[in-house]
XYZ file of C-alpha atoms in Angstrom:
660
model
C 117.356 -30.649 7.058
C 121.039 -30.939 7.852
C 123.892 -31.986 5.569
C 127.665 -32.108 5.805
C 128.760 -28.533 6.386
C 132.194 -26.918 6.173
C 134.108 -26.583 9.429
C 134.121 -22.971 10.646
C 135.745 -23.598 14.031
C 139.148 -21.898 14.070
C 140.671 -24.578 16.290
C 139.611 -27.437 14.008
C 140.730 -26.006 10.687
C 143.689 -27.553 8.914
C 142.939 -31.126 9.953
C 142.700 -34.168 7.701
C 138.981 -33.448 7.107
C 137.120 -30.216 6.433
C 133.408 -31.098 6.815
C 131.332 -31.877 9.890
C 127.669 -32.273 10.902
C 125.542 -30.996 13.705
C 124.537 -31.786 16.354
C 127.894 -33.056 17.499
C 128.713 -35.718 20.073
C 128.269 -33.210 22.925
C 124.786 -32.177 21.705
C 125.753 -28.754 20.362
C 123.234 -27.940 17.663
C 125.493 -25.580 15.658
C 129.167 -24.691 15.308
C 128.684 -21.336 16.994
C 127.533 -23.052 20.173
C 130.394 -25.550 19.895
C 132.888 -22.688 19.571
C 131.626 -21.105 22.803
C 131.994 -24.427 24.604
C 135.618 -24.842 23.340
C 136.813 -21.434 24.547
C 138.197 -22.693 27.925
C 140.506 -25.091 26.025
C 142.129 -22.421 23.836
C 145.085 -21.740 26.206
C 145.756 -25.457 26.507
C 145.799 -25.984 22.730
C 147.936 -22.871 22.099
C 150.572 -24.035 24.584
C 150.727 -27.394 22.772
C 150.864 -29.488 25.905
C 150.111 -32.527 23.710
C 149.906 -33.322 20.035
C 146.773 -35.360 20.711
C 144.687 -32.698 22.484
C 143.604 -30.802 19.346
C 142.471 -33.848 17.284
C 140.703 -35.239 20.329
C 138.731 -32.033 21.030
C 137.784 -31.644 17.362
C 136.606 -35.279 17.266
C 134.041 -34.324 19.908
C 133.126 -30.745 18.974
C 133.387 -31.026 15.148
C 133.289 -34.745 14.210
C 133.991 -35.882 10.697
C 130.925 -36.050 8.471
C 130.229 -39.629 7.382
C 127.211 -41.473 6.004
C 123.804 -41.000 7.609
C 123.339 -42.858 10.907
C 127.053 -43.585 11.451
C 128.977 -41.777 14.157
C 132.739 -42.210 14.574
C 134.116 -41.915 18.093
C 137.779 -41.266 18.963
C 139.768 -44.131 20.463
C 140.195 -44.460 24.210
C 143.970 -44.448 23.889
C 143.821 -41.031 22.194
C 141.751 -39.668 25.082
C 144.097 -41.032 27.726
C 147.230 -39.547 26.121
C 145.616 -36.126 25.730
C 144.393 -36.096 29.317
C 147.651 -37.275 30.880
C 149.784 -34.810 28.897
C 147.623 -31.729 29.598
C 146.132 -32.512 33.011
C 148.654 -30.451 35.000
C 148.376 -27.483 32.657
C 144.597 -27.608 32.788
C 144.725 -27.576 36.562
C 146.992 -24.522 36.426
C 144.452 -22.615 34.291
C 141.495 -23.808 36.380
C 140.015 -25.933 33.596
C 138.423 -29.211 34.667
C 138.090 -32.295 32.517
C 134.378 -32.532 31.574
C 132.404 -35.636 32.548
C 131.173 -36.136 28.991
C 134.843 -36.426 27.909
C 135.607 -39.259 30.326
C 137.879 -41.731 28.543
C 135.944 -44.805 29.644
C 133.085 -43.786 27.314
C 135.151 -44.291 24.155
C 135.923 -47.555 22.310
C 139.107 -49.462 23.042
C 141.454 -48.827 20.141
C 144.727 -47.088 19.326
C 144.313 -45.102 16.124
C 144.561 -41.481 15.236
C 141.524 -39.416 14.387
C 140.108 -39.448 11.765
C 140.735 -42.964 10.588
C 141.307 -43.803 6.937
C 137.925 -45.457 6.521
C 136.206 -42.351 7.886
C 137.935 -40.142 5.339
C 136.991 -42.451 2.489
C 133.324 -42.589 3.430
C 133.249 -38.872 4.039
C 134.673 -38.202 0.601
C 132.290 -40.545 -1.207
C 129.201 -39.413 0.670
C 129.901 -35.768 0.211
C 130.545 -35.969 -3.528
C 127.729 -38.345 -4.456
C 124.860 -37.027 -2.317
C 125.232 -33.721 -0.480
C 121.767 -34.229 1.081
C 122.396 -37.763 2.307
C 122.587 -36.805 5.966
C 118.947 -35.997 6.685
C 117.032 -36.803 9.864
C 114.666 -35.263 12.401
C 116.588 -34.060 15.422
C 113.491 -32.943 17.298
C 113.318 -29.669 19.183
C 116.564 -28.153 20.420
C 116.287 -25.352 22.947
C 117.894 -22.184 21.563
C 120.624 -20.573 23.589
C 118.470 -17.454 24.016
C 115.745 -19.508 25.758
C 118.021 -21.491 28.079
C 117.197 -21.273 31.825
C 119.190 -22.191 34.917
C 118.738 -25.894 35.727
C 117.674 -25.392 39.346
C 114.469 -23.527 38.318
C 112.849 -26.598 36.734
C 111.640 -24.948 33.514
C 110.559 -26.981 30.482
C 109.322 -26.180 26.983
C 108.168 -28.616 24.294
C 109.489 -31.523 26.305
C 112.975 -30.038 26.764
C 114.147 -29.253 30.284
C 115.793 -25.998 31.307
C 114.032 -24.189 28.480
C 111.228 -21.607 28.446
C 108.922 -20.190 25.736
C 109.766 -16.754 24.374
C 108.013 -13.677 25.622
C 105.904 -11.975 24.304
C 103.645 -14.714 22.989
C 105.359 -16.719 20.254
C 102.239 -17.131 18.098
C 101.110 -13.528 17.510
C 102.398 -10.204 16.307
C 102.990 -7.254 18.587
C 99.959 -5.264 17.399
C 97.685 -8.284 17.962
C 98.983 -8.682 21.506
C 98.378 -4.993 22.300
C 94.781 -5.233 21.077
C 94.224 -8.427 23.075
C 95.601 -6.832 26.243
C 93.227 -3.867 26.087
C 90.310 -6.118 25.149
C 90.888 -8.301 28.214
C 91.286 -5.228 30.407
C 87.944 -3.719 29.337
C 86.063 -7.002 29.780
C 87.617 -7.504 33.227
C 86.399 -4.069 34.327
C 82.842 -4.862 33.186
C 82.825 -8.205 34.996
C 84.350 -6.665 38.119
C 81.630 -3.990 38.192
C 78.804 -6.523 37.770
C 80.030 -8.949 40.413
C 80.912 -6.159 42.843
C 77.377 -4.737 42.485
C 75.942 -8.178 43.281
C 78.084 -8.517 46.382
C 77.285 -5.007 47.660
C 73.559 -5.624 47.113
C 73.900 -8.667 49.321
C 75.648 -6.625 52.036
C 72.819 -4.056 52.055
C 70.224 -6.721 52.815
C 71.869 -9.952 53.980
C 68.594 -11.608 54.923
C 67.183 -11.215 51.425
C 69.358 -13.941 49.867
C 68.845 -17.157 51.775
C 69.292 -20.710 50.650
C 68.771 -21.968 47.970
C 69.817 -18.592 46.470
C 72.778 -17.884 48.770
C 75.388 -19.727 46.583
C 74.857 -17.066 43.899
C 76.533 -14.551 46.191
C 79.620 -16.738 46.725
C 79.647 -17.486 43.008
C 79.718 -13.732 42.334
C 82.518 -13.220 44.870
C 84.644 -15.879 43.133
C 84.345 -14.279 39.721
C 84.848 -10.849 41.237
C 88.305 -12.053 42.315
C 88.916 -13.615 38.886
C 88.140 -10.337 37.108
C 90.280 -8.461 39.637
C 93.286 -10.669 38.809
C 92.822 -10.088 35.075
C 92.558 -6.356 35.711
C 95.826 -6.457 37.670
C 97.412 -8.370 34.800
C 96.277 -5.615 32.444
C 98.002 -3.035 34.651
C 101.195 -5.076 35.170
C 101.608 -5.972 31.459
C 104.659 -8.316 31.124
C 106.398 -7.461 34.379
C 105.119 -10.553 36.216
C 104.354 -13.070 33.486
C 107.773 -12.756 31.782
C 111.414 -12.910 32.851
C 113.507 -9.931 31.869
C 115.967 -10.299 29.011
C 119.723 -10.470 29.639
C 121.582 -9.406 26.457
C 125.002 -9.820 28.052
C 124.332 -13.512 28.633
C 122.572 -13.982 25.277
C 119.247 -14.502 27.082
C 115.966 -13.327 25.606
C 112.804 -12.520 27.556
C 111.112 -15.790 28.513
C 107.824 -16.862 30.083
C 107.808 -17.218 33.865
C 107.388 -20.762 35.129
C 107.264 -22.352 38.558
C 106.864 -20.785 41.968
C 110.154 -18.888 42.278
C 108.427 -15.642 41.224
C 106.280 -14.679 44.218
C 104.066 -12.192 42.349
C 103.339 -14.723 39.593
C 102.611 -17.406 42.193
C 100.163 -15.117 44.010
C 98.309 -14.270 40.793
C 98.138 -17.949 39.873
C 96.825 -18.994 43.297
C 94.094 -16.358 43.258
C 93.039 -16.899 39.649
C 93.007 -20.707 39.631
C 91.528 -21.065 43.127
C 88.584 -18.740 42.517
C 88.000 -20.064 38.983
C 87.575 -23.573 40.331
C 85.632 -22.348 43.389
C 83.206 -20.426 41.170
C 82.393 -23.546 39.163
C 81.948 -25.580 42.377
C 79.611 -22.951 43.832
C 77.495 -23.191 40.695
C 77.229 -26.946 41.254
C 76.243 -26.305 44.878
C 73.608 -23.853 43.637
C 72.092 -26.601 41.492
C 72.232 -28.936 44.509
C 70.307 -26.478 46.697
C 67.721 -25.957 43.970
C 67.389 -29.724 43.648
C 66.878 -30.109 47.426
C 64.266 -27.363 47.431
C 62.381 -28.704 44.397
C 62.499 -32.501 44.727
C 62.634 -33.446 48.457
C 60.905 -30.106 49.287
C 63.559 -28.980 51.785
C 63.016 -25.604 53.380
C 65.559 -22.816 53.733
C 66.368 -23.789 57.308
C 67.008 -27.431 56.380
C 69.290 -26.471 53.483
C 71.079 -23.915 55.628
C 72.056 -26.651 58.074
C 74.244 -28.089 55.303
C 75.982 -24.735 54.731
C 79.160 -25.834 56.522
C 79.452 -28.868 54.268
C 78.915 -26.683 51.209
C 81.720 -24.350 52.255
C 84.109 -27.219 52.964
C 83.554 -28.653 49.486
C 83.520 -25.306 47.646
C 86.764 -24.042 49.168
C 88.490 -27.350 49.963
C 88.575 -28.937 46.491
C 89.995 -25.842 44.698
C 92.496 -25.405 47.530
C 93.730 -28.988 47.151
C 94.091 -28.599 43.380
C 95.973 -25.317 43.781
C 98.432 -26.812 46.271
C 98.970 -29.826 44.005
C 99.831 -27.621 41.026
C 102.241 -25.578 43.108
C 103.948 -28.747 44.335
C 104.252 -29.982 40.724
C 105.679 -26.595 39.653
C 103.078 -26.207 36.874
C 102.644 -22.424 37.089
C 103.011 -20.631 33.745
C 102.976 -16.971 32.825
C 100.526 -15.690 30.226
C 102.182 -12.906 28.262
C 98.911 -12.109 26.465
C 96.857 -11.258 29.567
C 99.692 -10.536 32.007
C 98.520 -13.127 34.575
C 99.819 -16.572 35.571
C 97.729 -19.681 35.049
C 98.017 -23.389 34.229
C 97.946 -25.349 30.968
C 99.165 -22.535 28.724
C 102.073 -24.625 27.375
C 101.826 -27.874 29.356
C 99.154 -30.055 27.743
C 99.060 -32.534 30.630
C 98.255 -29.821 33.148
C 95.650 -28.354 30.797
C 93.958 -31.711 30.431
C 93.842 -32.910 34.049
C 93.677 -29.694 36.063
C 91.399 -27.552 33.913
C 89.372 -29.536 31.392
C 88.473 -32.497 33.604
C 87.268 -30.452 36.660
C 85.227 -28.064 34.516
C 83.665 -30.921 32.543
C 82.668 -32.723 35.761
C 81.091 -29.537 37.120
C 79.061 -29.094 33.947
C 77.795 -32.678 33.917
C 76.783 -32.746 37.596
C 75.246 -29.274 37.484
C 73.181 -29.891 34.371
C 71.777 -33.189 35.720
C 70.702 -31.614 39.026
C 69.360 -28.518 37.296
C 67.165 -30.489 34.921
C 65.872 -32.653 37.766
C 64.949 -29.562 39.804
C 63.201 -27.839 36.891
C 61.268 -31.017 36.100
C 60.134 -31.256 39.742
C 59.013 -27.612 39.793
C 57.103 -28.089 36.558
C 55.373 -31.177 37.987
C 54.335 -29.132 41.022
C 52.933 -26.446 38.740
C 50.947 -28.946 36.683
C 49.608 -31.263 39.397
C 48.991 -29.086 42.432
C 46.199 -26.481 42.084
C 47.631 -23.104 42.950
C 46.253 -19.618 42.837
C 46.881 -17.615 39.713
C 49.350 -15.355 41.509
C 51.350 -18.256 42.965
C 51.446 -20.025 39.612
C 52.814 -16.898 37.958
C 55.490 -16.590 40.648
C 56.495 -20.223 40.192
C 56.715 -19.823 36.419
C 58.820 -16.680 36.796
C 61.109 -18.490 39.229
C 61.572 -21.367 36.774
C 62.308 -18.906 33.964
C 64.911 -17.144 36.098
C 66.596 -20.443 36.911
C 66.650 -21.403 33.232
C 67.978 -18.041 32.033
C 70.634 -17.915 34.761
C 71.777 -21.448 33.926
C 71.998 -20.742 30.203
C 73.963 -17.550 30.842
C 76.428 -19.607 32.878
C 76.605 -22.794 30.804
C 77.097 -21.196 27.382
C 80.289 -19.282 28.349
C 81.646 -22.221 30.333
C 81.059 -24.681 27.486
C 82.718 -22.204 25.122
C 85.809 -22.072 27.363
C 85.956 -25.879 27.440
C 85.598 -26.007 23.636
C 88.414 -23.472 23.146
C 90.704 -25.452 25.471
C 89.936 -28.704 23.625
C 90.659 -27.072 20.262
C 93.863 -25.581 21.628
C 94.981 -28.956 22.996
C 94.393 -30.768 19.698
C 96.258 -28.178 17.585
C 99.059 -27.193 19.945
C 101.648 -29.584 18.474
C 100.998 -28.299 14.924
C 101.335 -24.702 16.078
C 104.621 -25.462 17.817
C 106.047 -27.276 14.771
C 105.086 -24.329 12.571
C 106.796 -21.921 14.969
C 109.995 -23.995 15.018
C 110.046 -24.152 11.220
C 109.684 -20.373 10.964
C 112.270 -19.527 13.622
C 114.832 -22.364 13.397
C 117.343 -20.418 11.270
C 116.986 -17.333 13.447
C 117.611 -19.360 16.615
C 120.246 -21.631 14.943
C 118.416 -24.816 15.907
C 117.554 -27.886 13.782
C 114.603 -27.294 11.497
C 111.801 -29.884 11.447
C 112.238 -32.741 8.983
C 109.486 -33.399 6.444
C 106.755 -31.137 7.877
C 103.422 -32.342 6.569
C 101.081 -29.740 8.087
C 101.555 -26.161 9.213
C 99.057 -23.931 10.968
C 99.000 -20.776 13.036
C 96.367 -20.020 15.693
C 93.801 -17.320 15.161
C 93.856 -14.629 17.816
C 90.032 -14.585 17.811
C 90.110 -18.024 19.434
C 92.113 -16.728 22.383
C 90.013 -13.568 22.683
C 86.830 -15.663 22.841
C 88.366 -17.852 25.531
C 89.298 -14.880 27.728
C 85.939 -13.227 27.093
C 84.008 -16.300 28.193
C 86.210 -16.810 31.253
C 85.155 -13.351 32.425
C 81.584 -13.158 31.092
C 80.702 -16.294 33.047
C 80.571 -14.146 36.212
C 78.210 -11.489 34.835
C 74.952 -13.581 35.073
C 74.939 -13.045 38.835
C 73.845 -9.436 38.344
C 70.721 -10.585 36.465
C 69.583 -12.562 39.487
C 69.662 -9.544 41.813
C 68.417 -7.124 39.178
C 64.860 -6.174 40.171
C 62.744 -3.267 41.394
C 63.374 -4.347 44.966
C 67.113 -3.927 44.428
C 66.528 -0.408 43.077
C 64.415 0.486 46.115
C 67.066 -0.902 48.474
C 69.833 1.132 46.833
C 67.632 4.233 46.844
C 66.929 3.762 50.540
C 70.624 3.168 51.194
C 71.680 6.402 49.487
C 68.890 8.321 51.239
C 70.055 7.029 54.609
C 66.882 5.066 55.332
C 67.076 1.659 56.922
C 64.754 -1.112 55.836
C 62.023 -1.729 58.391
C 61.375 -5.185 59.625
C 58.394 -6.749 57.878
C 57.342 -8.450 61.118
C 56.523 -5.071 62.634
C 54.162 -4.254 59.793
C 52.473 -7.620 60.041
C 51.945 -7.235 63.765
C 50.458 -3.816 63.214
C 48.062 -5.214 60.664
C 46.986 -7.878 63.147
C 46.352 -5.213 65.746
C 44.375 -3.139 63.278
C 41.881 -5.885 62.405
C 38.216 -4.944 63.149
C 37.637 -7.811 65.563
C 40.584 -6.933 67.753
C 38.222 -5.644 70.462
C 36.880 -9.147 70.901
C 40.271 -10.103 72.352
C 39.458 -8.105 75.441
C 36.405 -10.264 76.193
C 38.110 -13.623 75.573
C 39.618 -15.966 78.110
C 43.216 -14.737 78.586
C 44.554 -18.298 78.489
C 42.999 -19.064 75.092
C 45.403 -18.595 72.155
C 44.142 -16.491 69.299
C 45.138 -17.175 65.689
C 45.402 -14.292 63.292
C 46.307 -14.449 59.604
C 47.981 -11.614 57.789
C 49.257 -11.947 54.219
C 49.388 -15.699 54.391
C 51.258 -15.876 57.720
C 50.041 -16.934 61.148
C 50.434 -14.885 64.304
C 49.622 -16.407 67.684
C 49.271 -14.594 71.006
C 46.946 -12.918 73.486
C 45.809 -9.346 73.744
C 48.201 -7.104 75.570
C 46.821 -3.714 74.617
C 43.767 -1.734 75.651
C 41.602 0.660 73.721
C 40.547 4.227 74.163
C 37.020 5.496 74.725
C 34.864 8.224 73.249
C 36.962 10.812 75.035
C 39.829 10.167 72.638
C 37.750 11.981 70.058
C 38.641 15.182 71.828
C 41.977 15.051 70.003
C 40.136 15.719 66.774
C 38.519 18.924 65.531
C 34.891 19.518 66.545
C 33.564 18.627 63.105
C 35.420 15.332 63.105
C 34.226 14.508 66.632
C 30.621 15.278 65.667
C 30.746 12.956 62.677
C 32.393 10.303 64.813
C 29.665 10.616 67.427
C 27.006 10.245 64.754
C 28.566 7.073 63.439
C 28.879 5.743 66.960
C 25.152 6.028 67.535
C 24.539 3.706 64.632
C 26.622 0.882 66.147
C 25.142 -1.913 68.246
C 27.581 -1.470 71.103
C 28.793 1.833 72.425
C 32.085 0.247 73.473
C 32.728 -0.957 69.955
C 32.546 2.585 68.775
C 34.772 3.835 71.549
C 37.843 2.070 70.215
C 40.515 4.464 69.051
C 43.978 4.009 67.647
C 46.873 6.332 68.103
C 48.417 8.189 65.219
C 51.010 5.442 64.818
C 48.348 2.782 64.438
C 48.829 1.211 67.898
C 46.427 0.709 70.804
C 48.392 2.382 73.552
C 48.063 2.576 77.277
C 47.729 6.330 77.045
C 44.402 6.094 75.235
C 43.113 3.765 77.935
C 43.992 6.343 80.571
C 41.456 8.586 78.935
C 38.803 6.095 79.950
C 39.912 6.229 83.529
C 39.833 10.002 83.577
C 36.286 10.227 82.255
C 34.593 7.454 84.251
C 31.777 8.636 86.530
C 32.333 9.366 90.208
C 32.871 6.237 92.214
C 34.201 4.093 89.397
C 37.288 6.068 88.344
C 40.499 3.995 88.307
C 43.508 5.229 90.224
C 46.233 6.716 88.042
C 49.950 6.569 88.640
C 51.891 9.803 88.427
C 54.090 8.952 85.409
C 51.032 8.341 83.231
C 48.938 11.376 84.168
C 50.358 13.665 81.497
C 49.457 11.219 78.721
C 45.657 11.470 78.762
C 44.826 14.325 81.114
C 46.826 17.000 79.358
C 45.276 16.143 76.069
C 41.817 16.414 77.542
C 42.611 19.869 78.864
C 43.795 21.078 75.462
C 40.384 20.861 73.750
C 36.853 22.133 74.227
C 36.206 19.961 77.244
C 32.717 21.077 78.323
C 31.052 21.078 74.897
C 32.259 17.690 73.915
C 31.547 16.284 77.366
C 27.913 17.282 77.189
C 27.466 15.622 73.791
C 29.097 12.418 74.931
C 27.187 12.167 78.235
C 23.927 12.341 76.360
C 24.627 9.061 74.593
C 23.650 5.865 76.412
C 25.531 6.738 79.583
C 24.348 3.772 81.604
C 25.044 1.255 78.826
C 28.573 2.533 78.305
C 29.328 2.401 82.021
C 28.118 -1.179 82.202
C 30.265 -2.223 79.266
C 33.286 -0.486 80.706
C 32.799 -2.219 84.035
C 32.777 -5.619 82.302
C 35.826 -4.638 80.298
C 37.700 -3.536 83.410
C 36.993 -6.875 85.041
C 38.250 -8.728 81.969
C 41.385 -6.651 81.838
C 41.984 -7.181 85.529
C 41.975 -10.959 85.028
C 44.506 -10.964 82.157
C 48.160 -10.951 83.263
C 51.282 -9.390 81.806
C 50.349 -5.745 81.232
C 51.136 -2.609 83.209
C 47.556 -1.350 82.736
C 46.195 -4.580 84.156
C 48.278 -4.090 87.280
C 46.885 -0.574 87.717
C 43.377 -1.899 87.453
C 44.193 -4.611 89.976
C 45.272 -2.114 92.577
C 41.783 -0.641 92.806
C 39.573 -3.518 91.732
C 36.906 -2.585 94.247
C 36.462 0.888 92.801
C 36.411 -0.483 89.257
């Protein structure tokens, strides 16, 4: 509340009046500021170039205090005489006539200042009611917070002004605690999201659509936590402008894009914050496509390019728009640069609205997908194991969604609360600091309130915790085995190799040799289908020579109990494959006249092994078992092999078909 105050300006003392009011006609909010603005005119007044120059300057810088709402301006004639008399002297001292002192702005009259009626009203008003001049002047930017006009700063609706740094709402000890709290949480989030991303790099094929967006979601919040960690290390060096005591400038919050480091932090933080929320929406879209229209991974993956365009394009457009509007603001509490910290419009349209839209769209699609999966579980009869897997998958989706939605909704709630109470907080701050900054105090303040630091700590916590749920999706025994194999230097084997081996190891594989080579054969292994023809051959009884005598004797006994001697002659190699080498053993042990011709490169495979065991003893035992039946079966087998194309063994048999 302002009243008529005594004139303290040295130049304006000794005039016909001795009281003034602030702000003056040139919008100086106190006499100290007015005195600094009058300093260039001191040489002109001291040289007494005109008797009108001093009353005219005091009429503008320290006007006479009259009744509330009435402002007395000097006459135009007074301005013209002062300017014409002192213009040459001002030019000599390099002092220009200010635009706000242009004579055309004053009323047409020819009276001295102050006029008699002004002195009478000033005297009556001052004696009768010293508090009569009372009004709300609004917020005046203190001299310590003034910024160069070309930077485009603004604070509380006043241009060329910036908020003080450190944060104007909290004490120094509270800000130190908040900084370390944000730093610790950022490290935890960075570790969780980095682990998720590295797990994906170890086994890229493990996370396919509809789960693939979780990886990009984790990458986005990994960058968000990295920016907050950098802000913890940088402290106030980026988010605040340095103080300049010589120019009466305090440390202020960085605004706009002139600070390259602040701009880079803002671009990274805002872009990946928005991209992370969009990737969560895309994750719900992929789940919806997989659950409702029953799209497969390949069909969803065909839309991957569109997903990337939307996920990276929309945040990029919003980031560029904010940079063009110069809405970047430093955050002295966390050390980063973001949007909507002091500008309520930017907070409303560039943070609250996008996040709210993401939540609405994501929740609708998520509920539709879960409902579809539950309908599948209830209506379609599935095996107990498949039902359990489906239930676990639905539980994982629900838990992951809750772990994402709760922090995000908390952030939106904190921003809404901050938006609704920001004006009260600012008014309270002005009331507490107006006398220190020499600015007008608020008039008739009805409500005062200060923010609780717990509100801001919860907001920062939830902004970072929202990225941690990604680690729960990859957390499983399979992930532990993959990391163990990675540290042990073992590479994951392709599952298709194991399935093919299991197909080859089925008991009825020998029947493939007697089938028509052009007939496709279907084999099922672990719920998958494998189609193809036989391309391998089997070994005979002679392969038993690789085993100890006791093992070969037991094998021979079991062979006698089988209906076909050729069935019992099948033998797999130590790696579980039916190799060409074992078939060479058959060729080596066929009777005279029916032995197949061997090529030189393959002789060492079967012959050397035969020579390394008790050849004569085993040979006598084997020749005593259904010799004629075995030879007949082998002859039929050789003919079947000869007719099937595509194998090197078949070509060898074809070269000597007559002998076979």
